[in-house]
Coordinates of C-alpha atoms and ligand atoms in Angstrom, one line a residue:
Chain A
M1 CA 61.7 -60.0 -42.0
T2 CA 59.2 -61.4 -44.4
T3 CA 58.6 -59.0 -47.2
L4 CA 61.8 -58.9 -49.1
D5 CA 61.1 -56.4 -51.8
I6 CA 62.5 -53.0 -51.1
P7 CA 61.2 -50.3 -53.4
V8 CA 64.1 -48.7 -55.1
S9 CA 63.9 -45.0 -54.7
A10 CA 65.2 -41.9 -54.0
I11 CA 68.8 -40.9 -54.5
G12 CA 69.2 -38.1 -57.1
P13 CA 70.4 -38.6 -60.6
D14 CA 73.9 -37.3 -60.2
I15 CA 75.0 -39.0 -57.0
D16 CA 78.4 -37.4 -56.9
R17 CA 77.1 -33.9 -56.3
P18 CA 75.4 -32.9 -53.1
R19 CA 71.9 -31.5 -53.6
G20 CA 72.1 -27.7 -54.0
G21 CA 75.9 -27.4 -53.9
A22 CA 78.5 -27.8 -51.2
L23 CA 77.5 -24.9 -49.0
A24 CA 73.9 -25.8 -49.0
A25 CA 74.9 -29.3 -48.1
L26 CA 77.1 -28.1 -45.2
V27 CA 74.2 -26.1 -43.8
R28 CA 71.7 -28.9 -44.3
H29 CA 73.9 -31.6 -42.8
S30 CA 74.9 -29.3 -39.9
V31 CA 71.2 -28.6 -39.1
A32 CA 70.4 -32.3 -39.2
L33 CA 73.3 -33.1 -36.9
A34 CA 72.4 -30.1 -34.6
R35 CA 68.9 -31.6 -34.3
R36 CA 70.5 -34.9 -33.2
S37 CA 72.3 -33.1 -30.4
L38 CA 69.2 -31.3 -29.4
I39 CA 67.2 -34.5 -29.2
K40 CA 70.0 -35.9 -26.9
T41 CA 69.8 -32.8 -24.7
V42 CA 66.0 -33.1 -24.3
R43 CA 66.3 -36.8 -23.5
T44 CA 69.0 -36.3 -20.8
P45 CA 67.9 -33.1 -19.0
E46 CA 70.4 -33.9 -16.2
A47 CA 73.1 -33.0 -18.7
L48 CA 71.9 -29.4 -18.3
I49 CA 73.0 -29.2 -14.6
D50 CA 76.2 -27.4 -15.5
V51 CA 74.2 -24.6 -17.1
T52 CA 71.4 -24.4 -14.6
L53 CA 72.0 -25.6 -11.0
Q54 CA 75.7 -25.2 -11.0
P55 CA 75.8 -21.4 -11.9
V56 CA 73.0 -20.8 -9.4
I57 CA 74.9 -22.4 -6.6
F58 CA 78.0 -20.4 -7.5
L59 CA 75.9 -17.3 -7.5
L60 CA 74.5 -18.1 -4.1
L61 CA 77.8 -19.1 -2.7
F62 CA 79.7 -16.1 -3.7
T63 CA 77.0 -13.6 -2.9
Y64 CA 76.1 -14.8 0.5
L65 CA 79.3 -16.5 1.7
F66 CA 82.0 -14.3 0.4
G67 CA 80.0 -11.3 -0.8
G68 CA 79.8 -9.6 2.6
A69 CA 83.5 -9.9 3.2
I70 CA 84.5 -8.9 -0.4
A71 CA 82.2 -5.9 -0.7
G72 CA 82.3 -4.7 2.9
G73 CA 78.8 -5.7 3.8
D74 CA 76.9 -4.4 0.8
R75 CA 75.6 -7.6 -0.8
H76 CA 73.4 -5.9 -3.3
A77 CA 76.2 -3.9 -4.7
Y78 CA 78.3 -7.0 -4.9
L79 CA 75.6 -9.0 -6.7
Q80 CA 75.3 -6.2 -9.3
F81 CA 79.1 -6.5 -9.8
L82 CA 79.3 -10.3 -9.6
L83 CA 76.4 -11.5 -11.8
P84 CA 77.7 -10.2 -15.2
G85 CA 81.1 -11.7 -14.4
M86 CA 79.6 -15.1 -13.4
L87 CA 77.7 -15.1 -16.6
A88 CA 81.0 -15.0 -18.5
Q89 CA 82.5 -17.7 -16.3
S90 CA 79.5 -20.0 -16.7
L91 CA 79.7 -19.6 -20.5
A92 CA 83.3 -20.6 -20.5
M93 CA 82.5 -23.6 -18.3
G94 CA 79.4 -24.4 -20.3
G95 CA 81.5 -25.3 -23.4
I96 CA 83.3 -28.1 -21.6
A97 CA 80.5 -30.6 -21.9
L98 CA 80.5 -30.3 -25.7
G99 CA 84.1 -31.6 -25.9
Q100 CA 83.2 -34.4 -23.6
N101 CA 80.2 -35.4 -25.6
L102 CA 82.0 -35.3 -28.9
N103 CA 84.8 -37.4 -27.4
A104 CA 82.3 -39.9 -26.2
D105 CA 80.6 -40.0 -29.6
I106 CA 83.9 -40.9 -31.2
Q107 CA 84.7 -43.5 -28.7
K108 CA 81.3 -45.2 -29.2
G109 CA 81.7 -45.3 -32.9
V110 CA 78.8 -43.0 -33.7
F111 CA 81.1 -40.8 -35.7
D112 CA 82.4 -43.7 -37.7
R113 CA 79.0 -43.9 -39.2
F114 CA 79.0 -40.2 -40.1
R115 CA 82.5 -40.4 -41.5
S116 CA 81.4 -43.2 -43.8
L117 CA 78.7 -41.0 -45.2
P118 CA 79.2 -38.3 -47.8
V119 CA 78.7 -35.4 -45.4
A120 CA 80.8 -32.2 -45.4
R121 CA 83.9 -32.8 -43.3
S122 CA 83.1 -30.1 -40.8
A123 CA 79.3 -30.8 -40.4
P124 CA 79.5 -33.1 -37.4
L125 CA 81.4 -30.5 -35.4
V126 CA 79.6 -27.5 -36.7
G127 CA 76.2 -29.1 -36.0
A128 CA 77.2 -30.0 -32.4
V129 CA 78.5 -26.5 -31.8
A130 CA 75.3 -24.9 -33.2
A131 CA 73.1 -27.0 -30.9
D132 CA 75.1 -25.7 -27.9
V133 CA 73.3 -22.3 -28.5
V134 CA 70.5 -23.8 -26.5
R135 CA 72.7 -24.4 -23.5
Y136 CA 74.2 -21.0 -23.6
L137 CA 70.8 -19.4 -23.8
T138 CA 69.7 -21.5 -20.9
V139 CA 72.7 -20.2 -18.8
C140 CA 71.8 -16.6 -19.6
V141 CA 68.1 -17.0 -18.8
V142 CA 68.6 -19.0 -15.6
M143 CA 71.2 -16.6 -14.2
L144 CA 69.3 -13.4 -15.1
A145 CA 66.0 -14.9 -13.7
F146 CA 67.5 -16.3 -10.5
G147 CA 69.7 -13.2 -10.1
T148 CA 66.5 -11.0 -10.3
V149 CA 65.0 -13.1 -7.5
M150 CA 68.1 -12.5 -5.5
G151 CA 67.8 -8.8 -6.1
F152 CA 69.8 -8.2 -9.2
R153 CA 68.5 -5.3 -11.4
V154 CA 69.4 -4.5 -15.0
E155 CA 70.2 -0.8 -14.8
T156 CA 70.5 -0.1 -18.5
G157 CA 67.4 -1.2 -20.5
F158 CA 65.9 -4.0 -22.5
L159 CA 68.0 -3.6 -25.6
P160 CA 71.3 -3.5 -23.9
A161 CA 70.3 -6.5 -21.9
V162 CA 69.4 -8.4 -25.1
A163 CA 72.8 -7.3 -26.5
A164 CA 74.5 -8.7 -23.4
V165 CA 72.8 -12.1 -23.9
A166 CA 73.6 -12.1 -27.6
L167 CA 77.3 -11.3 -26.9
S168 CA 77.4 -14.0 -24.2
I169 CA 76.1 -16.6 -26.5
G170 CA 78.3 -15.5 -29.3
F171 CA 81.4 -15.7 -27.1
G172 CA 80.3 -19.2 -25.8
L173 CA 80.1 -20.4 -29.4
C174 CA 83.6 -19.2 -30.1
F175 CA 85.2 -20.3 -26.9
C176 CA 83.7 -23.8 -27.1
W177 CA 85.9 -24.6 -30.1
I178 CA 88.8 -25.0 -27.6
S179 CA 86.8 -27.7 -25.9
V180 CA 86.0 -29.3 -29.3
W181 CA 89.6 -29.3 -30.2
V182 CA 90.6 -30.9 -26.8
G183 CA 87.8 -33.4 -27.3
M184 CA 89.4 -34.5 -30.5
L185 CA 92.9 -34.8 -29.0
V186 CA 92.5 -36.6 -25.7
R187 CA 91.5 -40.2 -25.1
T188 CA 88.5 -40.0 -22.7
P189 CA 85.6 -37.6 -21.8
G190 CA 87.1 -37.4 -18.3
A191 CA 90.4 -36.2 -19.7
V192 CA 88.5 -33.5 -21.7
Q193 CA 87.1 -32.2 -18.5
G194 CA 90.4 -32.3 -16.7
V195 CA 92.2 -30.4 -19.4
M196 CA 89.5 -27.8 -19.8
F197 CA 89.2 -27.2 -16.0
L198 CA 93.0 -26.5 -16.1
L199 CA 92.3 -23.9 -18.7
V200 CA 89.0 -22.4 -17.5
F201 CA 89.7 -22.1 -13.8
P202 CA 92.7 -19.8 -14.1
L203 CA 90.9 -17.8 -16.8
S204 CA 87.7 -17.3 -14.8
F205 CA 89.3 -16.7 -11.4
G206 CA 92.3 -14.8 -12.7
S207 CA 90.0 -12.1 -14.0
N208 CA 87.7 -9.3 -13.0
V209 CA 84.8 -11.6 -12.3
F210 CA 85.0 -11.7 -8.5
V211 CA 87.0 -8.7 -7.5
A212 CA 88.1 -5.4 -9.0
T213 CA 91.4 -5.7 -10.8
N214 CA 93.1 -2.9 -8.9
T215 CA 93.0 -4.9 -5.7
L216 CA 95.3 -7.5 -7.2
P217 CA 99.1 -7.6 -7.1
G218 CA 100.9 -6.3 -10.2
W219 CA 101.8 -9.6 -11.8
L220 CA 98.2 -10.9 -11.5
Q221 CA 96.9 -7.6 -12.9
A222 CA 99.1 -8.2 -15.9
F223 CA 97.5 -11.6 -16.4
V224 CA 94.0 -10.2 -15.9
H225 CA 94.7 -7.7 -18.6
V226 CA 95.5 -10.3 -21.3
N227 CA 92.8 -12.6 -20.2
P228 CA 89.9 -12.9 -22.8
I229 CA 87.4 -13.2 -20.0
T230 CA 88.2 -9.7 -18.8
P231 CA 87.0 -7.7 -21.7
L232 CA 83.9 -10.0 -22.0
V233 CA 83.1 -9.3 -18.4
G234 CA 83.6 -5.6 -19.0
S235 CA 81.3 -5.6 -22.0
I236 CA 78.5 -7.6 -20.2
R237 CA 78.8 -5.4 -17.1
G238 CA 78.5 -2.3 -19.2
L239 CA 75.5 -3.6 -21.0
L240 CA 73.7 -4.8 -17.9
V241 CA 74.5 -2.3 -15.1
G242 CA 76.1 0.6 -17.0
G243 CA 79.6 1.9 -17.6
P244 CA 81.9 2.0 -20.6
V245 CA 81.2 -0.7 -23.3
A246 CA 82.7 0.2 -26.6
G247 CA 86.3 -0.4 -25.7
H248 CA 85.7 -3.7 -24.0
L249 CA 83.4 -4.8 -26.9
V250 CA 86.0 -4.2 -29.6
V251 CA 88.6 -6.3 -27.6
T252 CA 86.0 -9.0 -27.0
L253 CA 85.0 -9.3 -30.6
A254 CA 88.7 -9.4 -31.6
W255 CA 89.2 -12.3 -29.2
M256 CA 86.1 -14.1 -30.6
A257 CA 87.4 -13.8 -34.1
G258 CA 90.9 -14.9 -32.9
L259 CA 89.4 -18.0 -31.1
L260 CA 87.6 -19.0 -34.3
V261 CA 90.6 -18.4 -36.6
V262 CA 92.9 -20.5 -34.4
F263 CA 90.7 -23.3 -32.9
V264 CA 88.2 -24.1 -35.7
P265 CA 91.0 -25.2 -38.1
L266 CA 92.8 -27.0 -35.2
A267 CA 89.6 -28.8 -34.3
L268 CA 88.8 -29.8 -37.8
R269 CA 92.3 -31.1 -38.4
A270 CA 92.3 -33.1 -35.2
Y271 CA 88.9 -34.5 -36.2
A272 CA 90.1 -35.5 -39.6
R273 CA 93.1 -37.2 -38.1
R274 CA 91.3 -39.1 -35.4
A275 CA 90.5 -42.4 -36.8
Chain B
M1 CA 87.8 -55.0 -68.1
T2 CA 87.2 -57.3 -65.1
D3 CA 84.2 -56.1 -63.1
L4 CA 85.9 -55.8 -59.7
V5 CA 83.9 -53.7 -57.3
V6 CA 86.5 -53.9 -54.6
R7 CA 90.2 -54.0 -55.4
A8 CA 93.0 -53.5 -52.9
E9 CA 96.7 -54.0 -53.4
G10 CA 99.4 -54.1 -50.9
L11 CA 97.5 -52.5 -48.0
R12 CA 99.7 -51.9 -45.0
K13 CA 98.8 -50.3 -41.7
R14 CA 100.8 -50.2 -38.5
F15 CA 99.5 -49.3 -35.1
G16 CA 102.5 -48.7 -32.8
K17 CA 104.2 -52.1 -32.7
T18 CA 101.3 -54.0 -34.3
Q19 CA 101.5 -54.5 -38.1
A20 CA 97.7 -54.8 -38.5
L21 CA 97.9 -55.1 -42.3
D22 CA 101.0 -56.5 -43.8
G23 CA 100.4 -56.2 -47.5
V24 CA 96.8 -57.2 -48.1
D25 CA 95.4 -57.8 -51.6
L26 CA 91.7 -58.1 -52.0
A27 CA 89.4 -58.5 -55.0
M28 CA 85.6 -58.8 -55.0
R29 CA 83.6 -59.3 -58.2
R30 CA 80.4 -57.2 -58.7
G31 CA 77.3 -58.8 -57.5
T32 CA 79.0 -61.4 -55.2
V33 CA 79.6 -61.9 -51.5
L34 CA 83.2 -61.9 -50.4
G35 CA 83.8 -63.5 -47.0
V36 CA 86.8 -62.3 -45.0
L37 CA 87.7 -64.9 -42.5
G38 CA 90.2 -64.6 -39.8
P39 CA 90.9 -65.0 -36.0
N40 CA 90.8 -62.2 -33.5
G41 CA 93.4 -59.5 -34.4
A42 CA 93.9 -60.8 -37.9
G43 CA 93.3 -57.3 -39.4
K44 CA 89.7 -57.8 -40.7
T45 CA 88.3 -54.7 -39.1
T46 CA 91.3 -52.6 -40.1
A47 CA 90.9 -53.7 -43.7
V48 CA 87.2 -52.9 -43.7
R49 CA 87.9 -49.5 -42.2
V50 CA 90.4 -48.7 -44.9
L51 CA 88.0 -49.7 -47.7
A52 CA 85.2 -47.7 -46.0
T53 CA 87.3 -44.5 -46.1
L54 CA 87.6 -44.4 -42.3
L55 CA 91.3 -45.1 -42.1
R56 CA 94.3 -44.2 -44.3
P57 CA 96.6 -47.1 -44.9
D58 CA 100.4 -46.5 -44.6
A59 CA 100.9 -48.0 -48.0
G60 CA 98.9 -49.6 -50.8
T61 CA 96.0 -48.7 -53.0
A62 CA 92.3 -49.4 -52.8
E63 CA 89.4 -49.0 -55.2
V64 CA 85.7 -49.4 -54.3
A65 CA 83.1 -49.2 -57.1
G66 CA 85.9 -48.3 -59.4
I67 CA 86.8 -45.2 -57.4
D68 CA 90.1 -44.6 -55.6
V69 CA 89.4 -44.7 -51.9
L70 CA 92.3 -42.5 -51.0
R71 CA 91.9 -39.8 -53.7
Q72 CA 88.1 -39.5 -53.8
P73 CA 86.7 -40.8 -50.5
Q74 CA 83.6 -38.6 -50.8
R75 CA 82.5 -40.3 -54.0
V76 CA 83.2 -43.7 -52.5
R77 CA 81.0 -42.8 -49.5
R78 CA 78.0 -42.2 -51.8
R79 CA 78.2 -45.8 -52.9
I80 CA 78.9 -47.8 -49.8
G81 CA 77.1 -48.9 -46.6
L82 CA 79.0 -49.8 -43.5
T83 CA 78.0 -51.8 -40.5
G84 CA 81.0 -51.7 -38.2
Q85 CA 81.9 -54.4 -35.7
Y86 CA 80.6 -52.4 -32.8
A87 CA 77.1 -51.0 -32.9
S88 CA 77.2 -47.4 -33.8
V89 CA 73.6 -46.5 -33.4
D90 CA 72.9 -43.4 -31.4
E91 CA 71.4 -44.6 -28.2
D92 CA 69.5 -41.5 -27.3
L93 CA 67.7 -41.4 -30.7
T94 CA 64.8 -43.6 -31.6
G95 CA 65.1 -46.2 -34.3
T96 CA 63.3 -43.9 -36.7
Q97 CA 65.4 -40.9 -35.8
N98 CA 68.6 -42.8 -36.3
L99 CA 67.6 -43.9 -39.8
V100 CA 66.1 -40.5 -40.8
L101 CA 69.2 -38.7 -39.8
I102 CA 71.3 -41.0 -42.0
G103 CA 68.8 -40.5 -44.9
Q104 CA 69.2 -36.7 -44.5
L105 CA 72.9 -37.0 -44.4
L106 CA 72.7 -38.9 -47.7
D107 CA 70.8 -36.0 -49.2
L108 CA 67.4 -37.6 -49.3
T109 CA 64.6 -35.1 -48.7
T110 CA 63.1 -35.4 -45.2
K111 CA 60.0 -37.0 -46.7
D112 CA 62.0 -39.7 -48.6
A113 CA 64.2 -40.2 -45.6
K114 CA 61.2 -40.9 -43.4
R115 CA 59.7 -43.3 -46.0
R116 CA 62.9 -45.2 -46.3
A117 CA 63.3 -45.4 -42.5
A118 CA 59.8 -46.9 -42.1
E119 CA 60.5 -49.3 -45.0
L120 CA 63.7 -50.6 -43.4
L121 CA 62.3 -50.7 -39.8
D122 CA 59.5 -52.8 -41.1
W123 CA 61.8 -55.1 -43.0
F124 CA 64.0 -55.6 -40.0
D125 CA 61.0 -56.3 -37.6
L126 CA 61.7 -53.1 -35.7
S127 CA 58.4 -51.3 -36.5
E128 CA 57.1 -51.7 -33.0
A129 CA 60.3 -50.4 -31.4
A130 CA 60.6 -47.6 -34.0
G131 CA 59.6 -44.9 -31.6
R132 CA 61.7 -46.0 -28.7
P133 CA 65.2 -44.7 -27.9
A134 CA 67.8 -47.3 -29.1
K135 CA 69.2 -47.6 -25.6
T136 CA 66.1 -49.6 -24.8
Y137 CA 66.8 -52.1 -27.6
S138 CA 68.2 -55.6 -27.0
G139 CA 71.6 -56.4 -28.4
G140 CA 70.1 -58.1 -31.4
M141 CA 67.8 -55.3 -32.1
R142 CA 70.6 -52.8 -32.1
R143 CA 72.6 -55.0 -34.4
R144 CA 69.6 -55.1 -36.8
L145 CA 69.1 -51.3 -36.6
D146 CA 72.8 -50.9 -37.3
L147 CA 72.5 -53.1 -40.4
A148 CA 69.4 -51.2 -41.5
A149 CA 71.4 -48.0 -41.2
S150 CA 73.9 -49.2 -43.7
L151 CA 71.2 -49.9 -46.3
V152 CA 69.5 -46.5 -46.2
G153 CA 71.2 -45.2 -49.3
H154 CA 70.8 -48.3 -51.5
P155 CA 74.5 -48.8 -51.5
E156 CA 76.3 -50.5 -54.3
V157 CA 78.9 -52.0 -52.0
I158 CA 78.0 -53.1 -48.5
F159 CA 80.6 -53.7 -45.8
L160 CA 79.5 -55.8 -42.8
D161 CA 82.0 -56.3 -40.0
E162 CA 81.0 -59.5 -38.1
P163 CA 77.3 -58.8 -38.7
T164 CA 76.0 -61.8 -36.9
T165 CA 78.2 -61.7 -33.8
G166 CA 75.8 -61.7 -30.8
L167 CA 72.7 -62.8 -32.7
D168 CA 70.7 -65.9 -31.8
P169 CA 70.6 -68.6 -34.4
A170 CA 67.2 -67.6 -35.9
K171 CA 68.2 -64.0 -36.2
R172 CA 71.5 -65.1 -37.7
E173 CA 69.7 -66.9 -40.5
D174 CA 67.5 -63.8 -41.0
M175 CA 70.6 -61.8 -41.4
W176 CA 71.9 -64.3 -44.0
G177 CA 68.6 -63.8 -45.8
V178 CA 69.1 -60.0 -45.8
V179 CA 72.6 -60.4 -47.3
R180 CA 71.3 -62.7 -50.0
T181 CA 68.5 -60.3 -50.8
Q182 CA 70.9 -57.4 -51.2
V183 CA 72.9 -59.4 -53.6
T184 CA 69.9 -60.4 -55.7
Q185 CA 69.1 -56.7 -55.9
G186 CA 72.5 -56.0 -57.4
A187 CA 74.6 -55.1 -54.4
S188 CA 78.0 -56.6 -53.6
V189 CA 78.7 -57.5 -50.0
L190 CA 82.0 -57.8 -48.2
L191 CA 81.5 -59.4 -44.8
T192 CA 84.0 -60.5 -42.2
T193 CA 83.3 -63.4 -39.9
Q194 CA 84.9 -65.8 -37.5
Y195 CA 82.6 -68.5 -38.5
L196 CA 83.4 -70.9 -41.3
D197 CA 79.8 -72.0 -41.6
E198 CA 78.7 -68.4 -42.2
A199 CA 81.3 -67.8 -44.9
D200 CA 80.3 -71.2 -46.4
A201 CA 76.6 -70.3 -46.4
L202 CA 77.0 -66.8 -47.9
A203 CA 80.2 -66.2 -49.7
D204 CA 81.0 -66.8 -53.3
E205 CA 84.6 -66.4 -52.4
I206 CA 86.5 -66.5 -49.2
V207 CA 89.7 -64.6 -48.2
V208 CA 91.4 -65.9 -45.2
I209 CA 93.5 -63.4 -43.3
N210 CA 96.0 -64.1 -40.5
Q211 CA 98.3 -61.7 -38.9
G212 CA 97.7 -59.0 -41.5
R213 CA 98.3 -61.3 -44.4
V214 CA 96.1 -63.0 -46.9
I215 CA 96.8 -66.7 -46.5
A216 CA 94.2 -68.0 -48.9
H217 CA 91.7 -66.7 -51.5
D218 CA 89.4 -69.3 -52.9
T219 CA 85.9 -70.4 -53.3
P220 CA 84.3 -72.2 -50.3
D221 CA 84.6 -75.5 -52.1
G222 CA 88.2 -74.9 -53.1
L223 CA 89.0 -74.0 -49.6
K224 CA 87.3 -77.0 -48.2
R225 CA 89.2 -79.2 -50.6
R226 CA 92.4 -77.7 -49.4
V227 CA 91.7 -78.2 -45.7
G228 CA 89.9 -81.5 -45.8
G229 CA 86.3 -80.4 -46.4
L230 CA 83.3 -81.9 -44.8
T231 CA 83.6 -84.8 -42.4
L232 CA 81.0 -87.3 -41.6
R233 CA 81.3 -88.6 -38.0
V234 CA 79.5 -91.6 -36.7
R235 CA 79.7 -93.0 -33.2
P236 CA 78.4 -96.6 -32.9
T237 CA 76.5 -97.4 -29.7
D238 CA 78.7 -100.5 -29.3
P239 CA 82.3 -99.4 -29.4
A240 CA 83.2 -102.9 -30.6
R241 CA 81.5 -102.2 -33.9
V242 CA 83.9 -99.4 -34.8
P243 CA 85.8 -101.6 -37.3
D244 CA 82.6 -102.6 -39.0
A245 CA 81.5 -98.9 -39.2
M246 CA 84.8 -98.1 -40.8
R247 CA 84.2 -100.7 -43.5
V248 CA 80.8 -99.3 -44.2
L249 CA 81.8 -95.7 -44.3
D250 CA 84.8 -96.3 -46.6
K251 CA 82.1 -96.7 -49.3
V252 CA 80.9 -93.1 -48.9
A253 CA 84.4 -91.6 -48.5
A254 CA 85.5 -88.8 -50.9
P255 CA 87.7 -90.2 -53.7
G256 CA 91.2 -91.1 -52.5
T257 CA 90.3 -91.0 -48.8
A258 CA 89.2 -93.5 -46.2
A259 CA 87.4 -93.7 -42.9
S260 CA 89.5 -93.5 -39.8
A261 CA 88.8 -94.2 -36.1
D262 CA 88.9 -91.1 -33.9
G263 CA 90.9 -91.0 -30.8
S264 CA 94.0 -89.0 -31.7
A265 CA 93.6 -85.2 -32.3
G266 CA 91.7 -84.5 -29.1
S267 CA 88.5 -86.1 -30.1
R268 CA 86.8 -88.7 -27.9
P269 CA 87.6 -92.2 -29.0
G270 CA 84.9 -94.7 -30.2
A271 CA 83.8 -92.7 -33.3
V272 CA 84.6 -93.0 -37.0
S273 CA 85.3 -90.0 -39.2
V274 CA 85.3 -90.0 -43.0
P275 CA 85.9 -87.1 -45.4
V276 CA 82.9 -86.8 -47.7
I277 CA 82.1 -84.6 -50.8
G278 CA 78.8 -83.2 -49.7
D279 CA 75.8 -83.9 -47.6
I280 CA 74.4 -86.4 -50.1
A281 CA 76.9 -88.8 -48.4
L282 CA 74.3 -89.1 -45.6
D283 CA 71.8 -90.6 -48.1
D284 CA 74.2 -93.5 -48.6
A285 CA 75.6 -93.8 -45.2
V286 CA 72.4 -94.0 -43.2
P287 CA 70.9 -97.0 -45.1
A288 CA 74.3 -98.7 -45.3
L289 CA 74.7 -98.5 -41.5
R290 CA 71.2 -99.8 -40.9
Q291 CA 71.8 -102.7 -43.3
A292 CA 74.9 -103.6 -41.4
G293 CA 72.9 -103.5 -38.2
I294 CA 75.1 -100.8 -36.6
E295 CA 73.3 -98.6 -34.1
V296 CA 74.7 -95.1 -33.6
T297 CA 74.4 -92.5 -30.9
E298 CA 75.9 -89.8 -33.1
L299 CA 75.8 -89.1 -36.8
G300 CA 76.6 -85.8 -38.3
L301 CA 78.4 -83.7 -40.9
H302 CA 81.2 -81.4 -39.7
L303 CA 82.8 -78.5 -41.4
P304 CA 86.4 -78.1 -40.5
S305 CA 86.6 -75.6 -37.6
L306 CA 88.3 -72.3 -38.1
D307 CA 91.2 -73.8 -36.1
E308 CA 91.5 -76.6 -38.5
V309 CA 91.4 -74.3 -41.5
F310 CA 94.3 -72.2 -40.1
H311 CA 96.2 -75.3 -39.2
A312 CA 95.8 -76.7 -42.7
L313 CA 96.6 -73.4 -44.5
T314 CA 99.6 -72.4 -42.4
E315 CA 100.9 -76.0 -42.7
T316 CA 100.7 -76.0 -46.5
K317 CA 102.2 -72.6 -46.5
T318 CA 105.2 -73.6 -44.5
M319 CA 105.6 -76.7 -46.7
E320 CA 105.5 -74.6 -49.8
E321 CA 108.0 -72.2 -48.3
A322 CA 110.2 -75.2 -47.4
L323 CA 110.0 -76.6 -50.9
S324 CA 110.7 -73.3 -52.7
Ligands
LIG401 N1 93.4 -48.1 -33.3 C1 94.2 -49.0 -33.0 N2 95.3 -48.8 -32.2 C2 96.2 -49.7 -31.9 N3 96.1 -51.0 -32.4 C3 95.1 -51.3 -33.2 C4 94.1 -50.4 -33.5 N4 93.2 -51.0 -34.3 C5 93.6 -52.3 -34.5 N5 94.8 -52.5 -33.8 C6 95.5 -53.8 -33.7 O1 95.6 -54.2 -35.0 C7 95.4 -55.6 -35.1 C8 94.3 -56.0 -36.0 O2 93.1 -55.5 -35.5 P1 91.7 -55.7 -36.2 O3 90.7 -55.0 -35.4 O4 91.8 -55.3 -37.6 O5 91.5 -57.2 -36.1 P2 90.2 -58.1 -36.4 O6 90.6 -59.1 -37.4 O7 89.1 -57.2 -36.8 O8 89.9 -58.8 -35.0 P3 88.5 -59.2 -34.3 O9 88.1 -60.5 -34.9 O10 88.9 -59.3 -32.9 O11 87.6 -58.1 -34.6 C9 95.2 -56.1 -33.7 O12 96.4 -56.6 -33.1 C10 94.8 -54.8 -33.0 O13 95.1 -54.8 -31.6
LIG402 MG1 87.3 -56.9 -36.0

């Protein structure tokens, strides 16, 4: 600390207006903050276990341990049935880490810094969610690649498969706002995980991921039918291994819109309140 | 119009059963340093968080740089820099990445943000560590990065919450230099501290907070006058010379005061204390002691400790209350 002269520079003439207007500022700030999240992801690759190793282990476990019993010996047929469903499950689980990270950021005081800066109110959350695209893409690639090694085959074509991946990522981006909201509400990252498991486990197991719905008792079938994971699994299954898509897709998109409409405002409000 | 760059009136904030702020008034003149002094839990951090737009008070009003903190927080944020009590640097990001991110969030172009980051890292002696993740930094380095982060946008008003806690003495003085430089460049600095000497070294005015209330607002000198000010303490090698030392030191005593032998109020007996006006008293005391042939093992100036300040202030307060 020897040279004491700091060149005075660089803030624009009208310091009360964000450069390029409010929307441009939101995009710019969100991108900058998304970059921050990505740098953190690259620096701590072990944080990707839940979107790499964990789904692979689940896939192996269910295919080889339970698959024979569930599908009456035809493991290949079961893998074709299971993989699209497990993709949906992994996406729902993949959002949990986001809420935990945001909660930790708040605890550590990192967000205090952002909140003392003139950034758009939603930018820290939007940026963090946007960076999660990378994790969801990773889940899709890892599961499809590993599934292929295990014998899974896409039976439709390249474009439908791409559509399946896009839909999966899109759903992940909508679903993770629940985790963001919970991350703003509870005290510790551990609690975020606890609460989200309570939500995600019934949703992913009480669905058509592992077994056909018509094998279930009536009351459980009723739950499966109102479960947002069910139409998602239906859509992905249709897009990867064939079958009806349109009906499932409409319901899935409606759910995605619904999740955004409900949980984005809830998360933003909880964030604004959390001091 | 008075040029107050921070003005708060009647701030109140309650957390559960704790009344963290119980009607706090603050005023800081432009281009000055205001030291906010108080013991643990006094409400210093809470007050800073309210002023820095992080926390809404239950009651009261606050203006920073002439702008209402509650009504137009976003405009306030463009004019302030905050270094909180606990380091808020991002541990996974490098020093450069931390500062560039803040520059981008302040709407600098990426190029300007990078230039400003390099400038500040250099200034804070962090250039060598600029490319390393902040989690590899020592505590003092993090603290400096944190301080640098609050200066990225050339803020008009800087809030520093205990900026030197955890720094070694040399870095502490460096930090004082940083604060003074900011002021010469036109910024105003509000800093909290638990150290009286720090407030004394930096602040133009000092606010003392205790239990969510302002119990004094004065210049450092004014405050010292009220609480007894500087003390010169001398310990003769030969305890028998204490009375002689008292006679000698009476001559340098502040007007209306006299030297006294220590031994009561917890201090080790065998020393002589005398209230003095400033450190020039040393110039008179040392030759006088030598002339009288009194050898000493200890000779030094002491500021009243924070304890003593509180003691004195709360005592006068209860006296005032009793009288009124
Ligand atoms: N978020 C919070 N929830 C509950 N209590 C709080 C919260 N923040 C502060 N307090 C309480 O408010 C009081 C004032 O706290 P504050 O952090 O402002 O003190 P401080 O003067 O900064 O103390 P220190 O010197 O220890 O930093 C304390 O009793 C503290 O426990
Ligand atoms: Mg504090």
